Amino acid sequence: MRLFTAVTLGDTLTAEAERGIERLRALAPEARWVRPEGVHLTLLFLGDVEPSCLSLLQEALDPVGKRHAPFVVSVAGGGTFGAPAHPRVLWADVRGDIAALKALQADVARALEPLGFTSEHPEYTAHLTLARAKRPRGDPALGACARALAEASWGEGRVDRLVLFESAGGHYASRWEVPLGRGA
């Protein structure tokens, strides 16, 4: 099973992101857009994991939640990854208590490192992936979406749990959730 750790953004911000994605979809109809239920901030991608490892993952991640208080993030603006003329990914910018988000991500990475999971990026950069180009060379229409996002603000959301997700066929299913609880 393909697994990753993430946080969700709360119902209000997720609903606003869904409305924003629907507006942007018209500008890049050939892109692969995230599904509303798939709106999340990935903390650490684990890749293909044997089902027998789930209990080890849970043991490693359960204590992480107790070390972190819930926090608030917001989504506004955005950009693209890839060549400016042919971007491959459209993303929205994550703001707010980024220090708390980075601390949670670092703690997750430390907890899972003894199990052989490491981050593919040296420094965590919070962003909300919205769409990917279907063509390997990118999609110029994603650049138009980024320009439309420049002044957009989708509001705030409360991050109050760490989630282990399974990814299958473009759908994400929560395997389990760890509430954030310091100071709660």
GROMACS .gro file of C-alpha atoms in nm:
model
  184
    1MET     CA    1   0.000   0.000   0.000
    2ARG     CA    2   0.119   0.355  -0.081
    3LEU     CA    3   0.120   0.566   0.234
    4PHE     CA    4   0.193   0.922   0.336
    5THR     CA    5   0.152   1.136   0.646
    6ALA     CA    6  -0.038   1.462   0.620
    7VAL     CA    7  -0.257   1.716   0.791
    8THR     CA    8  -0.600   1.828   0.678
    9LEU     CA    9  -0.719   2.188   0.683
   10GLY     CA   10  -1.058   2.179   0.853
   11ASP     CA   11  -1.401   2.183   0.693
   12THR     CA   12  -1.426   2.557   0.623
   13LEU     CA   13  -1.090   2.594   0.449
   14THR     CA   14  -1.138   2.266   0.262
   15ALA     CA   15  -1.478   2.385   0.132
   16GLU     CA   16  -1.328   2.717   0.020
   17ALA     CA   17  -1.042   2.532  -0.152
   18GLU     CA   18  -1.301   2.317  -0.331
   19ARG     CA   19  -1.479   2.631  -0.460
   20GLY     CA   20  -1.146   2.784  -0.564
   21ILE     CA   21  -1.041   2.470  -0.750
   22GLU     CA   22  -1.373   2.464  -0.937
   23ARG     CA   23  -1.317   2.825  -1.051
   24LEU     CA   24  -0.960   2.748  -1.163
   25ARG     CA   25  -1.054   2.423  -1.338
   26ALA     CA   26  -1.216   2.624  -1.619
   27LEU     CA   27  -0.877   2.783  -1.697
   28ALA     CA   28  -0.694   2.449  -1.727
   29PRO     CA   29  -0.953   2.182  -1.815
   30GLU     CA   30  -0.692   1.927  -1.924
   31ALA     CA   31  -0.501   1.926  -1.595
   32ARG     CA   32  -0.543   1.656  -1.329
   33TRP     CA   33  -0.709   1.840  -1.040
   34VAL     CA   34  -0.704   1.720  -0.680
   35ARG     CA   35  -1.034   1.591  -0.553
   36PRO     CA   36  -1.190   1.794  -0.270
   37GLU     CA   37  -1.153   1.503  -0.031
   38GLY     CA   38  -0.786   1.496  -0.125
   39VAL     CA   39  -0.702   1.848  -0.002
   40HIS     CA   40  -0.420   1.805   0.249
   41LEU     CA   41  -0.064   1.909   0.332
   42THR     CA   42   0.174   1.617   0.293
   43LEU     CA   43   0.428   1.593   0.575
   44LEU     CA   44   0.622   1.283   0.470
   45PHE     CA   45   0.567   1.050   0.174
   46LEU     CA   46   0.636   0.690   0.277
   47GLY     CA   47   0.583   0.512  -0.055
   48ASP     CA   48   0.499   0.144  -0.080
   49VAL     CA   49   0.469  -0.007   0.266
   50GLU     CA   50   0.388  -0.364   0.368
   51PRO     CA   51   0.061  -0.391   0.565
   52SER     CA   52   0.256  -0.567   0.841
   53CYS     CA   53   0.435  -0.233   0.912
   54LEU     CA   54   0.114  -0.047   1.005
   55SER     CA   55   0.144  -0.125   1.376
   56LEU     CA   56   0.507  -0.001   1.380
   57LEU     CA   57   0.400   0.321   1.208
   58GLN     CA   58   0.121   0.372   1.458
   59GLU     CA   59   0.359   0.315   1.752
   60ALA     CA   60   0.600   0.571   1.608
   61LEU     CA   61   0.338   0.835   1.524
   62ASP     CA   62   0.098   0.819   1.820
   63PRO     CA   63   0.338   1.000   2.059
   64VAL     CA   64   0.397   1.277   1.801
   65GLY     CA   65   0.043   1.408   1.841
   66LYS     CA   66   0.084   1.459   2.215
   67ARG     CA   67   0.388   1.682   2.158
   68HIS     CA   68   0.206   1.936   1.936
   69ALA     CA   69  -0.081   2.174   1.998
   70PRO     CA   70  -0.338   2.244   1.726
   71PHE     CA   71  -0.254   2.546   1.510
   72VAL     CA   72  -0.402   2.762   1.235
   73VAL     CA   73  -0.289   2.795   0.875
   74SER     CA   74  -0.429   2.995   0.587
   75VAL     CA   75  -0.416   2.959   0.210
   76ALA     CA   76  -0.358   3.258  -0.019
   77GLY     CA   77  -0.178   3.313  -0.346
   78GLY     CA   78   0.015   3.041  -0.520
   79GLY     CA   79   0.242   2.948  -0.806
   80THR     CA   80   0.374   2.667  -1.021
   81PHE     CA   81   0.658   2.417  -1.032
   82GLY     CA   82   0.833   2.354  -1.360
   83ALA     CA   83   0.928   2.574  -1.651
   84PRO     CA   84   0.730   2.901  -1.650
   85ALA     CA   85   0.610   2.845  -2.007
   86HIS     CA   86   0.507   2.484  -1.935
   87PRO     CA   87   0.441   2.436  -1.561
   88ARG     CA   88   0.391   2.082  -1.432
   89VAL     CA   89   0.226   2.156  -1.094
   90LEU     CA   90  -0.007   2.429  -0.966
   91TRP     CA   91   0.004   2.501  -0.593
   92ALA     CA   92  -0.149   2.739  -0.341
   93ASP     CA   93   0.064   2.906  -0.076
   94VAL     CA   94   0.023   2.803   0.288
   95ARG     CA   95   0.064   3.075   0.549
   96GLY     CA   96  -0.015   3.123   0.915
   97ASP     CA   97   0.162   2.924   1.185
   98ILE     CA   98   0.421   2.774   0.951
   99ALA     CA   99   0.665   2.729   1.242
  100ALA     CA  100   0.420   2.488   1.408
  101LEU     CA  101   0.364   2.306   1.078
  102LYS     CA  102   0.740   2.270   1.019
  103ALA     CA  103   0.793   2.150   1.377
  104LEU     CA  104   0.524   1.883   1.330
  105GLN     CA  105   0.674   1.773   0.998
  106ALA     CA  106   1.025   1.751   1.150
  107ASP     CA  107   0.891   1.548   1.443
  108VAL     CA  108   0.714   1.308   1.206
  109ALA     CA  109   1.035   1.268   1.003
  110ARG     CA  110   1.241   1.200   1.320
  111ALA     CA  111   0.985   0.947   1.447
  112LEU     CA  112   0.982   0.754   1.119
  113GLU     CA  113   1.352   0.767   1.034
  114PRO     CA  114   1.437   0.462   1.253
  115LEU     CA  115   1.185   0.267   1.044
  116GLY     CA  116   1.373   0.358   0.725
  117PHE     CA  117   1.157   0.646   0.602
  118THR     CA  118   1.335   0.965   0.503
  119SER     CA  119   1.228   1.290   0.345
  120GLU     CA  120   1.303   1.336  -0.024
  121HIS     CA  121   1.353   1.711   0.032
  122PRO     CA  122   1.617   1.862   0.262
  123GLU     CA  123   1.383   2.136   0.386
  124TYR     CA  124   1.007   2.118   0.420
  125THR     CA  125   0.817   2.374   0.211
  126ALA     CA  126   0.447   2.397   0.286
  127HIS     CA  127   0.224   2.419  -0.020
  128LEU     CA  128  -0.114   2.288  -0.123
  129THR     CA  129  -0.098   2.097  -0.452
  130LEU     CA  130  -0.401   2.181  -0.664
  131ALA     CA  131  -0.334   2.033  -1.010
  132ARG     CA  132  -0.078   1.848  -1.219
  133ALA     CA  133  -0.025   1.861  -1.593
  134LYS     CA  134  -0.127   1.546  -1.777
  135ARG     CA  135   0.143   1.597  -2.041
  136PRO     CA  136   0.505   1.535  -1.935
  137ARG     CA  137   0.612   1.868  -2.090
  138GLY     CA  138   0.370   2.062  -1.871
  139ASP     CA  139   0.059   2.268  -1.933
  140PRO     CA  140   0.078   2.642  -2.014
  141ALA     CA  141  -0.277   2.681  -1.881
  142LEU     CA  142  -0.147   2.618  -1.528
  143GLY     CA  143   0.042   2.948  -1.561
  144ALA     CA  144  -0.289   3.126  -1.618
  145CYS     CA  145  -0.421   2.956  -1.305
  146ALA     CA  146  -0.123   3.080  -1.105
  147ARG     CA  147  -0.191   3.436  -1.220
  148ALA     CA  148  -0.555   3.399  -1.114
  149LEU     CA  149  -0.439   3.268  -0.775
  150ALA     CA  150  -0.208   3.564  -0.713
  151GLU     CA  151  -0.477   3.769  -0.538
  152ALA     CA  152  -0.687   3.479  -0.407
  153SER     CA  153  -0.734   3.412  -0.037
  154TRP     CA  154  -0.917   3.101   0.079
  155GLY     CA  155  -0.921   3.176   0.450
  156GLU     CA  156  -0.799   2.990   0.757
  157GLY     CA  157  -0.822   2.637   0.886
  158ARG     CA  158  -0.739   2.466   1.213
  159VAL     CA  159  -0.490   2.180   1.196
  160ASP     CA  160  -0.579   1.948   1.483
  161ARG     CA  161  -0.469   1.602   1.370
  162LEU     CA  162  -0.198   1.408   1.194
  163VAL     CA  163  -0.331   1.157   0.940
  164LEU     CA  164  -0.177   0.847   0.785
  165PHE     CA  165  -0.328   0.827   0.436
  166GLU     CA  166  -0.330   0.545   0.185
  167SER     CA  167  -0.323   0.649  -0.179
  168ALA     CA  168  -0.492   0.415  -0.426
  169GLY     CA  169  -0.594   0.508  -0.779
  170GLY     CA  170  -0.600   0.881  -0.709
  171HIS     CA  171  -0.817   0.838  -0.398
  172TYR     CA  172  -0.696   0.896  -0.044
  173ALA     CA  173  -0.824   0.696   0.250
  174SER     CA  174  -0.738   0.770   0.611
  175ARG     CA  175  -0.580   0.465   0.774
  176TRP     CA  176  -0.582   0.638   1.114
  177GLU     CA  177  -0.563   0.979   1.275
  178VAL     CA  178  -0.354   1.108   1.563
  179PRO     CA  179  -0.508   1.408   1.742
  180LEU     CA  180  -0.278   1.696   1.824
  181GLY     CA  181  -0.304   1.738   2.197
  182ARG     CA  182  -0.039   1.946   2.372
  183GLY     CA  183  -0.212   2.210   2.577
  184ALA     CA  184  -0.554   2.071   2.490
   0.00000   0.00000   0.00000
